[in-house]
Tab-separated table of C-alpha atoms in Angstrom:
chain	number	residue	atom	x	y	z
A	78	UNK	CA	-3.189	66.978	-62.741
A	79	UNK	CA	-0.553	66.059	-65.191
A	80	UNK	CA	1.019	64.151	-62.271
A	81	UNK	CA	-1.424	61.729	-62.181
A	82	UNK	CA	-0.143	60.668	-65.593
A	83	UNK	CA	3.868	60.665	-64.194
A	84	UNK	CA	3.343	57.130	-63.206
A	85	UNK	CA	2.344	55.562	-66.466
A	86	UNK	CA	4.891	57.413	-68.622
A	87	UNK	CA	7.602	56.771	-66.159
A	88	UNK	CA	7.483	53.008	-66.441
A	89	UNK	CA	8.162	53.590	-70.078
A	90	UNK	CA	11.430	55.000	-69.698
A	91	UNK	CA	12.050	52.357	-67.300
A	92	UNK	CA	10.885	49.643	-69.082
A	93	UNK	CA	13.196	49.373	-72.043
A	94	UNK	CA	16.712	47.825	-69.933
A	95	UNK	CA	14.828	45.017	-69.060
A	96	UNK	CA	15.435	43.838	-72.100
A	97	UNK	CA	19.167	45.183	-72.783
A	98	UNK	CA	20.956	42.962	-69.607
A	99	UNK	CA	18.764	39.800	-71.114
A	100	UNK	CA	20.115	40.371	-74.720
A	101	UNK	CA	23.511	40.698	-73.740
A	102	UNK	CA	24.029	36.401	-72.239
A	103	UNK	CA	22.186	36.273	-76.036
A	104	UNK	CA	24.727	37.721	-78.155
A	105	UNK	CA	27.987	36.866	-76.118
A	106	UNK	CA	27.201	33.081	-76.257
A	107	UNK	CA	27.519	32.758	-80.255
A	108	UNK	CA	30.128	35.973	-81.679
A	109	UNK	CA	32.351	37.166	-78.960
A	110	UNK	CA	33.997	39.244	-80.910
A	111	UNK	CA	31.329	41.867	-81.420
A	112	UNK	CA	31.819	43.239	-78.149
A	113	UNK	CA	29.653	46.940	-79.379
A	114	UNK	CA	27.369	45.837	-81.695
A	115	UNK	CA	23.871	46.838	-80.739
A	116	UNK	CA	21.214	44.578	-79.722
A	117	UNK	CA	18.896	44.965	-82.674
A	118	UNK	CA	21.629	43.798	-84.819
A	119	UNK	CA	22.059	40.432	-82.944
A	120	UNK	CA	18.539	39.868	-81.929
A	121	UNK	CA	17.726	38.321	-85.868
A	122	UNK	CA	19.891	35.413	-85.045
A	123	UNK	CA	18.234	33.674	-82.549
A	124	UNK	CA	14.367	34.504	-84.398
A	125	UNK	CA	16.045	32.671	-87.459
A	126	UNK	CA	16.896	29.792	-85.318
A	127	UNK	CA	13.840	29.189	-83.813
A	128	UNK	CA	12.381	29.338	-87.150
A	129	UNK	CA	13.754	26.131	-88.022
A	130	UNK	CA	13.313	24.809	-84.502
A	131	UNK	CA	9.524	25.620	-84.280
A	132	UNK	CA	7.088	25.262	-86.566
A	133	UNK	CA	6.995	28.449	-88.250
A	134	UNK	CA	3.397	29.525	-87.219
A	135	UNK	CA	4.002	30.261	-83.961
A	136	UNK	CA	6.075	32.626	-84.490
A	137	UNK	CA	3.877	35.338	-86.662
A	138	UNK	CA	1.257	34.661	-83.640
A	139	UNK	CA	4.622	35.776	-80.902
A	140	UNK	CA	4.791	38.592	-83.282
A	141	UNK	CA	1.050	39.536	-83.405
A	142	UNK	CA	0.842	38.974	-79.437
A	143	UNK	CA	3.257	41.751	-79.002
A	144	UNK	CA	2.757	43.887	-81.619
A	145	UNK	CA	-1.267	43.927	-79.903
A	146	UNK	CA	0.196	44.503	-76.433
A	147	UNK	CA	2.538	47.603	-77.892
A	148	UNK	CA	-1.454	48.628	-79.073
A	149	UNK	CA	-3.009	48.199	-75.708
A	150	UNK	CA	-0.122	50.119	-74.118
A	151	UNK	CA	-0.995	53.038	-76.892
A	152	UNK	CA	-4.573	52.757	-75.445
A	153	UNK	CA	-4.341	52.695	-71.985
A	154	UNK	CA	-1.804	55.817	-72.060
A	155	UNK	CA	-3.993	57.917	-74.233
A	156	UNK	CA	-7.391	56.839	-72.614
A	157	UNK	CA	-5.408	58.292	-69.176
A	158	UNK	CA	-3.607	61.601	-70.789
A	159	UNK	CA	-7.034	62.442	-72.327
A	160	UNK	CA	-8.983	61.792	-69.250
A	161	UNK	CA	-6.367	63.625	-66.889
A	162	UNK	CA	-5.927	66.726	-69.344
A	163	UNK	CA	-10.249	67.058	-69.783
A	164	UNK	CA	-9.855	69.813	-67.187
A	165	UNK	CA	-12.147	72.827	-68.126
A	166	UNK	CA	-13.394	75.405	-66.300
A	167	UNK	CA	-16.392	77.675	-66.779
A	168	UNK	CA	-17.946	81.091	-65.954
A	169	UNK	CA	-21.272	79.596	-64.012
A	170	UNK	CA	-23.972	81.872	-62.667
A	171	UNK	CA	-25.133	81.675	-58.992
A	172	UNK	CA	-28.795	80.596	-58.739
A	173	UNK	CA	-28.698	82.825	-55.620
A	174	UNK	CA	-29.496	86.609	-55.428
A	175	UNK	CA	-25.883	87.492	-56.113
A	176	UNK	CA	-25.788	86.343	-59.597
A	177	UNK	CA	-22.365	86.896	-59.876
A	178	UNK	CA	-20.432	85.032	-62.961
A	179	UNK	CA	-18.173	82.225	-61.078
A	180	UNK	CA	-15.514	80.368	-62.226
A	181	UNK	CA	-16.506	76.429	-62.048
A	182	UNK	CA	-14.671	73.839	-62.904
A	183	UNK	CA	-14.503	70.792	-63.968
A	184	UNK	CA	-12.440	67.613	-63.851
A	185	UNK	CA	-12.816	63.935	-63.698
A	186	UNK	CA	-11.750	64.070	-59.402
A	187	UNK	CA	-15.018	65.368	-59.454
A	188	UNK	CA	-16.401	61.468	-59.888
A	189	UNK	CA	-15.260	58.138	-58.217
A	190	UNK	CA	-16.018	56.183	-61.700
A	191	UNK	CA	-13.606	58.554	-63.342
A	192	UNK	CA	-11.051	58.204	-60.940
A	193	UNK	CA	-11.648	54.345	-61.143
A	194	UNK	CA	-11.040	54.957	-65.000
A	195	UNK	CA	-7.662	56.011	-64.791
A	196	UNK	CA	-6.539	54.058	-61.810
A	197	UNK	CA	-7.630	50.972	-63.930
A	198	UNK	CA	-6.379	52.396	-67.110
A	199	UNK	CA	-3.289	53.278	-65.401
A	200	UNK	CA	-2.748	49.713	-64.336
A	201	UNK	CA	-3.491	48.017	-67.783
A	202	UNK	CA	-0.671	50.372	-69.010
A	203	UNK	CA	1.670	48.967	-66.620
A	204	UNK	CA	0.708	45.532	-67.121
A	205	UNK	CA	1.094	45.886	-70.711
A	206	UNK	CA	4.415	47.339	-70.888
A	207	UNK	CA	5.214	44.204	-68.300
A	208	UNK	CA	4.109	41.491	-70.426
A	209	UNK	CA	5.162	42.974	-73.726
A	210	UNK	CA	8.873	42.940	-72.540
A	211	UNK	CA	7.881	38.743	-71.322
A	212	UNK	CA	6.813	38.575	-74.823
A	213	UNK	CA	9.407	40.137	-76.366
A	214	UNK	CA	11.774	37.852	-74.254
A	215	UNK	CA	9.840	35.116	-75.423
A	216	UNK	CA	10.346	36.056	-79.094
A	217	UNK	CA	13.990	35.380	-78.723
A	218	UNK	CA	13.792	32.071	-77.389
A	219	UNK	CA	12.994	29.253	-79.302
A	220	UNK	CA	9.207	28.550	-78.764
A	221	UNK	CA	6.807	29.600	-76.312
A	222	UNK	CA	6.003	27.560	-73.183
A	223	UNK	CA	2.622	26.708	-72.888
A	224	UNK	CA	2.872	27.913	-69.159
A	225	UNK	CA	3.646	31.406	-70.194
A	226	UNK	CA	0.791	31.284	-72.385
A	227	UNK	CA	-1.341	29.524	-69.896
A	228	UNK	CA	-0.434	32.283	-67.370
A	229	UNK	CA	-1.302	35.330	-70.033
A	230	UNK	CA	-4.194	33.953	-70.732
A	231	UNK	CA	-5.431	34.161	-66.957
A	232	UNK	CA	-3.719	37.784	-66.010
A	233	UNK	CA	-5.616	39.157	-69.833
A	234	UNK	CA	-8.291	37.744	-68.748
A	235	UNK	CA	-8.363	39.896	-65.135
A	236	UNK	CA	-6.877	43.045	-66.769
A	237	UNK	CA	-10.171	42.720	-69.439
A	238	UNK	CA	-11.979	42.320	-66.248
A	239	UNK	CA	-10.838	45.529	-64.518
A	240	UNK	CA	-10.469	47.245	-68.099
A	241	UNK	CA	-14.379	46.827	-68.994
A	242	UNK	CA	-15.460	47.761	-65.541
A	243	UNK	CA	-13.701	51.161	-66.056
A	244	UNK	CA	-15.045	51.669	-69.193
A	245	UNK	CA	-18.592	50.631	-68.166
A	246	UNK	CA	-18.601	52.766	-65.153
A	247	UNK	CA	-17.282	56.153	-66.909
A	248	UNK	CA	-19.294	55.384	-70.111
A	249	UNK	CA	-22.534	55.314	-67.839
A	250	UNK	CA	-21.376	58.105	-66.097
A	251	UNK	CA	-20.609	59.661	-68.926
A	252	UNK	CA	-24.061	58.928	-70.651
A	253	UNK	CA	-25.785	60.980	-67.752
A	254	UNK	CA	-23.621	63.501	-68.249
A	255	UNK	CA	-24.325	63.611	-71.673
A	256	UNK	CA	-28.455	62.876	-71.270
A	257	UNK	CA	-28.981	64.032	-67.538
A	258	UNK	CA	-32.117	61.721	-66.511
A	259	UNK	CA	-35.550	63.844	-66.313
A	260	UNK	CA	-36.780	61.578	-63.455
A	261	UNK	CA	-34.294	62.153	-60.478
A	262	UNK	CA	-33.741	65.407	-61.637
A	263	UNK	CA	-30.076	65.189	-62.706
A	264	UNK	CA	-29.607	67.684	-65.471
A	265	UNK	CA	-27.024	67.378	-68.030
A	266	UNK	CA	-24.102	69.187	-67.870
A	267	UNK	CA	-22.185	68.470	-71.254
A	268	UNK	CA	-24.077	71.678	-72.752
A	269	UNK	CA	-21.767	73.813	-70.338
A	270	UNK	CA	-18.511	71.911	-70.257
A	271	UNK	CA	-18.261	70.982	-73.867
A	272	UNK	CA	-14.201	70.239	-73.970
A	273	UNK	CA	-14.679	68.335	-71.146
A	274	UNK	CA	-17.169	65.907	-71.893
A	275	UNK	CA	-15.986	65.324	-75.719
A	276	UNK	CA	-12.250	64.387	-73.611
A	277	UNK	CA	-14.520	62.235	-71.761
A	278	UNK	CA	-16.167	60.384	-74.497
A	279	UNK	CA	-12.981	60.234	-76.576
A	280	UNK	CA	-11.025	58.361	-73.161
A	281	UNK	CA	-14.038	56.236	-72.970
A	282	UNK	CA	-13.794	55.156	-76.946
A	283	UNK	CA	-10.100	54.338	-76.508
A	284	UNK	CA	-10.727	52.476	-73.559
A	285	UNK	CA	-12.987	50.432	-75.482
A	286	UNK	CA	-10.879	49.795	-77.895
A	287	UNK	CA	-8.055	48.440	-75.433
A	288	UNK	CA	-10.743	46.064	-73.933
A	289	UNK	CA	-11.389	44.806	-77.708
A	290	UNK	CA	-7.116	44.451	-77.790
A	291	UNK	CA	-7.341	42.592	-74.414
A	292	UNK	CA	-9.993	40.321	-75.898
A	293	UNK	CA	-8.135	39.335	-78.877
A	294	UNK	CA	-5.008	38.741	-76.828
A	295	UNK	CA	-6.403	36.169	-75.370
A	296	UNK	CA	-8.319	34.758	-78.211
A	297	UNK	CA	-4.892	34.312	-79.931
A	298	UNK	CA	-2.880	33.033	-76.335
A	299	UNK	CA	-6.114	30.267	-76.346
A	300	UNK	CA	-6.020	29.682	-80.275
A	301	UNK	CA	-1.684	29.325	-80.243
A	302	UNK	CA	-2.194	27.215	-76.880
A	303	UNK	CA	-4.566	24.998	-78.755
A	304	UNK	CA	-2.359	24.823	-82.033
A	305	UNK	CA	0.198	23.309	-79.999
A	306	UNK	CA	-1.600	20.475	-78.533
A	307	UNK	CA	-0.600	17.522	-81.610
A	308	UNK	CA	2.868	16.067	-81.952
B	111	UNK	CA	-3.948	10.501	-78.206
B	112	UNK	CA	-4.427	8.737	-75.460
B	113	UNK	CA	-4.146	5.500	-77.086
B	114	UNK	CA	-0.275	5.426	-77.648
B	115	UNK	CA	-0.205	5.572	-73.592
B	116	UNK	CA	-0.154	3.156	-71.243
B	117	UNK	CA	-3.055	2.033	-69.853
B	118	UNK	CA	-3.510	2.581	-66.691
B	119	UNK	CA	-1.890	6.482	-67.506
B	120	UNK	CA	-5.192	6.796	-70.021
B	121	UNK	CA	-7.266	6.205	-66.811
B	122	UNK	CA	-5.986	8.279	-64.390
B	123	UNK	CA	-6.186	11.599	-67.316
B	124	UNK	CA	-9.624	10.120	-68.388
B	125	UNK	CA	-10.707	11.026	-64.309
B	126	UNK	CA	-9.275	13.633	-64.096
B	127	UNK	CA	-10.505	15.253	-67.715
B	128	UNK	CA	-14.060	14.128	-66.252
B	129	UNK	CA	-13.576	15.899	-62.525
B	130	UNK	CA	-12.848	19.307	-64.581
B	131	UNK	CA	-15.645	19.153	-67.060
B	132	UNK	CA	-18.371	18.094	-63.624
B	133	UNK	CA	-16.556	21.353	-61.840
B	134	UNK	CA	-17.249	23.001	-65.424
B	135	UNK	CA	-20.698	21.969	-65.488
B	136	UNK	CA	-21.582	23.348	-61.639
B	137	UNK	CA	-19.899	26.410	-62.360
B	138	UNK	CA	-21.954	26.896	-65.613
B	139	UNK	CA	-24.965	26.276	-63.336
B	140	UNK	CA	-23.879	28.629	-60.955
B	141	UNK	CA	-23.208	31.291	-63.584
B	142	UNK	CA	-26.635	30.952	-65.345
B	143	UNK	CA	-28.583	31.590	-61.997
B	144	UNK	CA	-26.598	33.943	-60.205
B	145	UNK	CA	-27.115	35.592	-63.553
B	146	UNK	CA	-30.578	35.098	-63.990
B	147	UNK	CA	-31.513	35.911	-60.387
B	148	UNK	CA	-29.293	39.349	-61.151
B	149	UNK	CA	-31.323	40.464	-64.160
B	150	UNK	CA	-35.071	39.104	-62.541
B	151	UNK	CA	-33.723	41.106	-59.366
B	152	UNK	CA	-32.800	44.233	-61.157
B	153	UNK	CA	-35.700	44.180	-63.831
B	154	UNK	CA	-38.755	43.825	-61.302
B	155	UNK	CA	-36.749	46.777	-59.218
B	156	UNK	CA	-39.646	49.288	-58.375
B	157	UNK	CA	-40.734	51.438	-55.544
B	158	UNK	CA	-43.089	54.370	-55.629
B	159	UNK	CA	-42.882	56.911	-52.448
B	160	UNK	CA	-45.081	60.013	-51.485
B	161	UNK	CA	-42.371	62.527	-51.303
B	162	UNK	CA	-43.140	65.765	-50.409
B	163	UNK	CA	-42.388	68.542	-52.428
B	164	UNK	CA	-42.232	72.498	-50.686
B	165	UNK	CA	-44.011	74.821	-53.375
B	166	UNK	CA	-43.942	77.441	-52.099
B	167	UNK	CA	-42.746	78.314	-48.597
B	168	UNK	CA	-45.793	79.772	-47.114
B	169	UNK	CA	-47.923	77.042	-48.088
B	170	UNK	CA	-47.657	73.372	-47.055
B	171	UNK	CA	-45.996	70.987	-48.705
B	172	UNK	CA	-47.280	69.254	-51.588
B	173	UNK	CA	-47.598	65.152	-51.846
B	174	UNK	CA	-46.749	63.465	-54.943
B	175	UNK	CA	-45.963	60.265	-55.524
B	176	UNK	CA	-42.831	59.311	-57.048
B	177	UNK	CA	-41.555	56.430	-58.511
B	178	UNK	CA	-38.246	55.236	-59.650
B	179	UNK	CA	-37.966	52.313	-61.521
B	180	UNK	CA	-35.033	50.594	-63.363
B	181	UNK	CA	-35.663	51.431	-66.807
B	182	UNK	CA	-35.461	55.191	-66.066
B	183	UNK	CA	-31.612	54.934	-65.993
B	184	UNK	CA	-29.905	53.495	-69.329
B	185	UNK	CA	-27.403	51.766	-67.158
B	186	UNK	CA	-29.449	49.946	-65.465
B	187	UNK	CA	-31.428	48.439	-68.947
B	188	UNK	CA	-28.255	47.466	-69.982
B	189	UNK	CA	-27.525	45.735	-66.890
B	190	UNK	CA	-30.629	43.603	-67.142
B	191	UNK	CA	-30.110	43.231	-70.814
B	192	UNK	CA	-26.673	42.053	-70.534
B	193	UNK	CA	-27.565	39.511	-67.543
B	194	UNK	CA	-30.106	38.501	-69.757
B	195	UNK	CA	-28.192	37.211	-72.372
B	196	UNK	CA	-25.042	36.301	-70.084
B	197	UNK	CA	-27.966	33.698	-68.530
B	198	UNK	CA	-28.887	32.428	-71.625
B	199	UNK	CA	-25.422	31.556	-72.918
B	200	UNK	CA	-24.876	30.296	-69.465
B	201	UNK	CA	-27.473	27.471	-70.339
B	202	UNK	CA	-26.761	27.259	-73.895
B	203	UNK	CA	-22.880	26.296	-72.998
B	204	UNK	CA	-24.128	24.112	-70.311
B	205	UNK	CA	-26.055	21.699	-72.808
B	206	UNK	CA	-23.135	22.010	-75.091
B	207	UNK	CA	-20.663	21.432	-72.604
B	208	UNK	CA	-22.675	17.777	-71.796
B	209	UNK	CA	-23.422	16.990	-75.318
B	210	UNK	CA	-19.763	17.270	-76.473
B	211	UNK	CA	-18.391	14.994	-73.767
B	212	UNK	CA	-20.794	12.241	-75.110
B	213	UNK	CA	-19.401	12.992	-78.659
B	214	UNK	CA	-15.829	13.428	-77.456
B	215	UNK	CA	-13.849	17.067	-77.182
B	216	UNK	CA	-13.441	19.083	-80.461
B	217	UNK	CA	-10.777	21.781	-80.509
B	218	UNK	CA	-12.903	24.675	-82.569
B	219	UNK	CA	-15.927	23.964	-79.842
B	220	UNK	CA	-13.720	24.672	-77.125
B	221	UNK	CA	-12.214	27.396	-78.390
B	222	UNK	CA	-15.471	29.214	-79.267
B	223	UNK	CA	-17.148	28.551	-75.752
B	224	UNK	CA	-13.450	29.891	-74.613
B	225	UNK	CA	-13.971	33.046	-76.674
B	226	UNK	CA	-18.036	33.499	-75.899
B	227	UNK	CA	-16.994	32.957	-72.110
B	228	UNK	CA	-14.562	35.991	-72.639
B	229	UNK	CA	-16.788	38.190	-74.106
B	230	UNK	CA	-19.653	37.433	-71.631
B	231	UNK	CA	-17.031	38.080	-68.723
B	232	UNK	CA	-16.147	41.409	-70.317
B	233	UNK	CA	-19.997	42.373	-70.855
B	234	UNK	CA	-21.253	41.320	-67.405
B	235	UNK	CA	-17.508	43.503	-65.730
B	236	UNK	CA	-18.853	46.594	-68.073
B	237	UNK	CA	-22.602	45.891	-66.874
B	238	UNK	CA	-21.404	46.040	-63.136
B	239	UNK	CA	-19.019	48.421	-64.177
B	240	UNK	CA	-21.590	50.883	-65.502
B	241	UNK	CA	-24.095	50.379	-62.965
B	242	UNK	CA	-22.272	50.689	-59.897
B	243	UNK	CA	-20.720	53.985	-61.382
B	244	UNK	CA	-24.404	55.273	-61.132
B	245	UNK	CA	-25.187	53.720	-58.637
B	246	UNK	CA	-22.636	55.422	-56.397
B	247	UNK	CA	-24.028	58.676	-57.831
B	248	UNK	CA	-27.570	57.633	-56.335
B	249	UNK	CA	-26.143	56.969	-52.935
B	250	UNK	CA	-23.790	59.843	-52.378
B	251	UNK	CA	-24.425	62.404	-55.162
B	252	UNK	CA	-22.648	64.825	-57.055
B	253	UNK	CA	-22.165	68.266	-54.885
B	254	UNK	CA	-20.041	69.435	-58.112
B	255	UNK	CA	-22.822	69.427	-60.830
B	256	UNK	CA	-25.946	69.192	-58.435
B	257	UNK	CA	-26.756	65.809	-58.546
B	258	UNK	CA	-28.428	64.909	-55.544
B	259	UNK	CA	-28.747	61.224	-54.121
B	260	UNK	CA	-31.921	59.272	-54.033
B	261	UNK	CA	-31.093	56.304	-52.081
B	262	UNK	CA	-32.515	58.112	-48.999
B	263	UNK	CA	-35.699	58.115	-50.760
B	264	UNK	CA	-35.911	55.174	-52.503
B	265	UNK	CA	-34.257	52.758	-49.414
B	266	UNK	CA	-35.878	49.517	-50.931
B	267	UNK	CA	-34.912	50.178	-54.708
B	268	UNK	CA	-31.253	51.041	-53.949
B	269	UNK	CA	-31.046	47.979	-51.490
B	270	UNK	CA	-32.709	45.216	-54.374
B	271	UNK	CA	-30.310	47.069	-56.753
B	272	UNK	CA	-26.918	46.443	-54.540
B	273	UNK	CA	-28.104	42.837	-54.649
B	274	UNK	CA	-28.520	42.165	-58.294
B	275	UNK	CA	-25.125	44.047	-58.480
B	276	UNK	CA	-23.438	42.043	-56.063
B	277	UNK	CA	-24.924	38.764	-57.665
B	278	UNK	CA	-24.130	39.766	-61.106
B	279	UNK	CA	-20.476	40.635	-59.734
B	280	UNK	CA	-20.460	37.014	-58.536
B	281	UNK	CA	-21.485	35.760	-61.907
B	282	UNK	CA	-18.551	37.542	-63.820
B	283	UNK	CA	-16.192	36.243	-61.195
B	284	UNK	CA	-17.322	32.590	-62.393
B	285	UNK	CA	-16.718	33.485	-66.117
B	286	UNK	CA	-13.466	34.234	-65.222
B	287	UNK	CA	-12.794	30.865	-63.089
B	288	UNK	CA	-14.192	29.129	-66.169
B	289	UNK	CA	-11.680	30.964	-68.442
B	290	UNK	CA	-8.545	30.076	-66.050
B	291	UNK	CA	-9.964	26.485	-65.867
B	292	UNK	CA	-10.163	26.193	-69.999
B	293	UNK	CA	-6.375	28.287	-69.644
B	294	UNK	CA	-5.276	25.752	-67.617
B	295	UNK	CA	-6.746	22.437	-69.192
B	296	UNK	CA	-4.912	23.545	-72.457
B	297	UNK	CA	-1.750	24.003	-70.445
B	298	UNK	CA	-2.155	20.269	-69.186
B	299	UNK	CA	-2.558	18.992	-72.419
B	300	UNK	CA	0.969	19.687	-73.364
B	301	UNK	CA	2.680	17.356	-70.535
């Protein structure tokens, strides 16, 4: 199971030289003569700069966007671990004549909402970890284009999409599971798999908290694309 | 702003600012009935069927009638609930939407019907969300924890339900047009 998680925490590794080869054209331009300084040391520079370029509030909302998309990366890779790892299995016995004690278990393959979950969640992860490196990139040039603020706005906006979905579909899931419903004669199971279903409803809380994350990034791309309108 | 412009540039954006807000107004239409059909679709959902139930084996079986309605399952309230009030802001924004290009565009307006847009689009995606996740359970089942389908018993329920899915589906999908139209309005502003 815990290569269904691979995916997600693979991009992570992968994620970070992005943003080495784009800092390096950065800090060659203005001191050549730090060839081996590292890039945190010469990233300041260019923030300062833009300072006095751009009005200054701007850039605490560049800071905020990716400090929330760091947040929603958090999210979406615990909501996933959690749900993958909610594996539990239980000594059930046979209604039959038997009787016999059998091991059952149970796992989130065992629904199609759950396996929508962490396909979704998977995908906000990588998203995140995508546009977080734009926005980082973005934080060391001079202002933000409204384009690239134009264009998160519209992909947040389809990630919250897909995001609340998944988090609608396991939570209801999740609710029966919890409940069972008297009148089609589902019976609850979270009574036997405890572990399991408290995984469950902690991967559906986090969830709901990236979808919150998702909604305020976009709240502050509209706000910051607003602020920009007068000159 | 306009008014340090030329002319005849004032014009053409003045069109073109009214094109988007008519195309705002249809889809806002569009959104408050797909809506409202979803939620009158899904609320007056109700069939009741004889269904026979074996007692014991020897004997025949016994008829009952059964009934499944949509307030039996929680995910289906808050589907209605949710298309309820996702139709009602739907017409609320509409009549705003008209009355503020009488009185000219304010910034804070659109940015709250920008924000209320978002969170009805990620309400109506959880709705569907939530909904079809049962809903898939009614149709196919659960062989691992014994839940068995319905939808072969209740044909007309599960069929009226798909419907005011697939509507309300539709409805969130114009949401999200509306928010890329609002995204990219702002972005037009700045050239």
């Amino acid at each position: 199971m815990a290569t269904k998680g691979e995916p997600v925490s693979e991009p992570e590794k992968a994620a970070p030289p992005p943003e080495a080869p784009v800092l390096e054209p950065e800090k060659a331009v203005p001191p050549p003569e730090t060839l081996a300084a590292e890039p945190e040391k010469e990233a300041p520079p260019p923030e300062t700069k833009a300072a006095e370029h751009a009005p200054p509030p701007h850039d605490y909302l560049v800071v905020v966007d990716l400090v929330l998309r760091v947040v929603l990366f958090a999210a979406a890779v615990t909501s996933v671990v959690v749900m993958v790892t909610s594996k539990q299995t239980k000594m059930v016995t046979l209604p039959l004549p038997p009787f016999s004690k059998v091991p059952r278990p149970a796992k989130f393959t065992h629904s199609p909402a759950f396996i929508y979950f962490v396909v979704a969640l998977s995908v906000a992860g990588l998203y995140s970890i995508i546009t977080a490196a734009v926005s980082f990139l973005a934080l060391l040039k001079p202002g933000r284009p409204a384009k690239l603020l134009a264009h998160f706005v519209i992909f947040d906006v389809l990630i919250l999409g897909i995001v609340a979905a998944a988090t609608g579909a396991a939570g209801g899931v999740a609710y029966i599971g919890l409940k069972g419903n008297s009148h089609v004669g589902w019976t609850k199971v979270c009574n036997v798999y405890d572990k399991f279903c408290r995984q469950v409803g902690a991967s559906v809380a986090v969830s709901l908290v990236a979808s919150i994350v998702l909604v305020l990034l976009v709240i502050l791309s509209a706000y910051s694309l607003s602020k920009k309108i007068p000159q | 702003m306009d008014t340090q412009k030329g002319n005849d540039h004032g014009e053409v954006k003045e069109v073109g600012n009214r094109k988007v807000s008519m195309s705002e107004v249809g889809l806002r239409f569009l959104a408050f009935s797909l809506t409202l059909v979803a939620a009158v679709l899904v609320g007056v959902d109700k069939q009741t069927k004889i269904v026979a139930i074996p007692v014991v084996s020897t004997l025949p079986p016994l008829n009952v009638p059964v009934t499944a309605k949509y307030h039996y399952f929680s995910a289906f309230v808050y589907f209605v609930v949710v298309n309820a009030v996702a139709c009602a802001y739907a017409l609320i924004s509409l009549v705003l939407t008209l009355a503020s290009k009488k009185g000219g565009s304010k910034g804070g307006l659109a940015l709250m019907i920008t924000t209320l847009d978002l969170v009805m689009l990620a309400l109506l995606s959880s709705a569907s969300g939530a909904t079809g996740g049962v809903g898939l359970i009614g149709i196919r089942g659960n062989s691992h924890v014994q839940w068995k389908k319905v939808c072969n018993v209740f044909e007309k329920f599960c069929h009226q339900m798909l419907a005011g899915l697939i509507l309300s589906v539709l409805g969130s999908a114009i949401f999200l047009l509306l928010l890329v139209i609002s995204a990219r309005k702002l972005q037009k502003k700045h050239y």
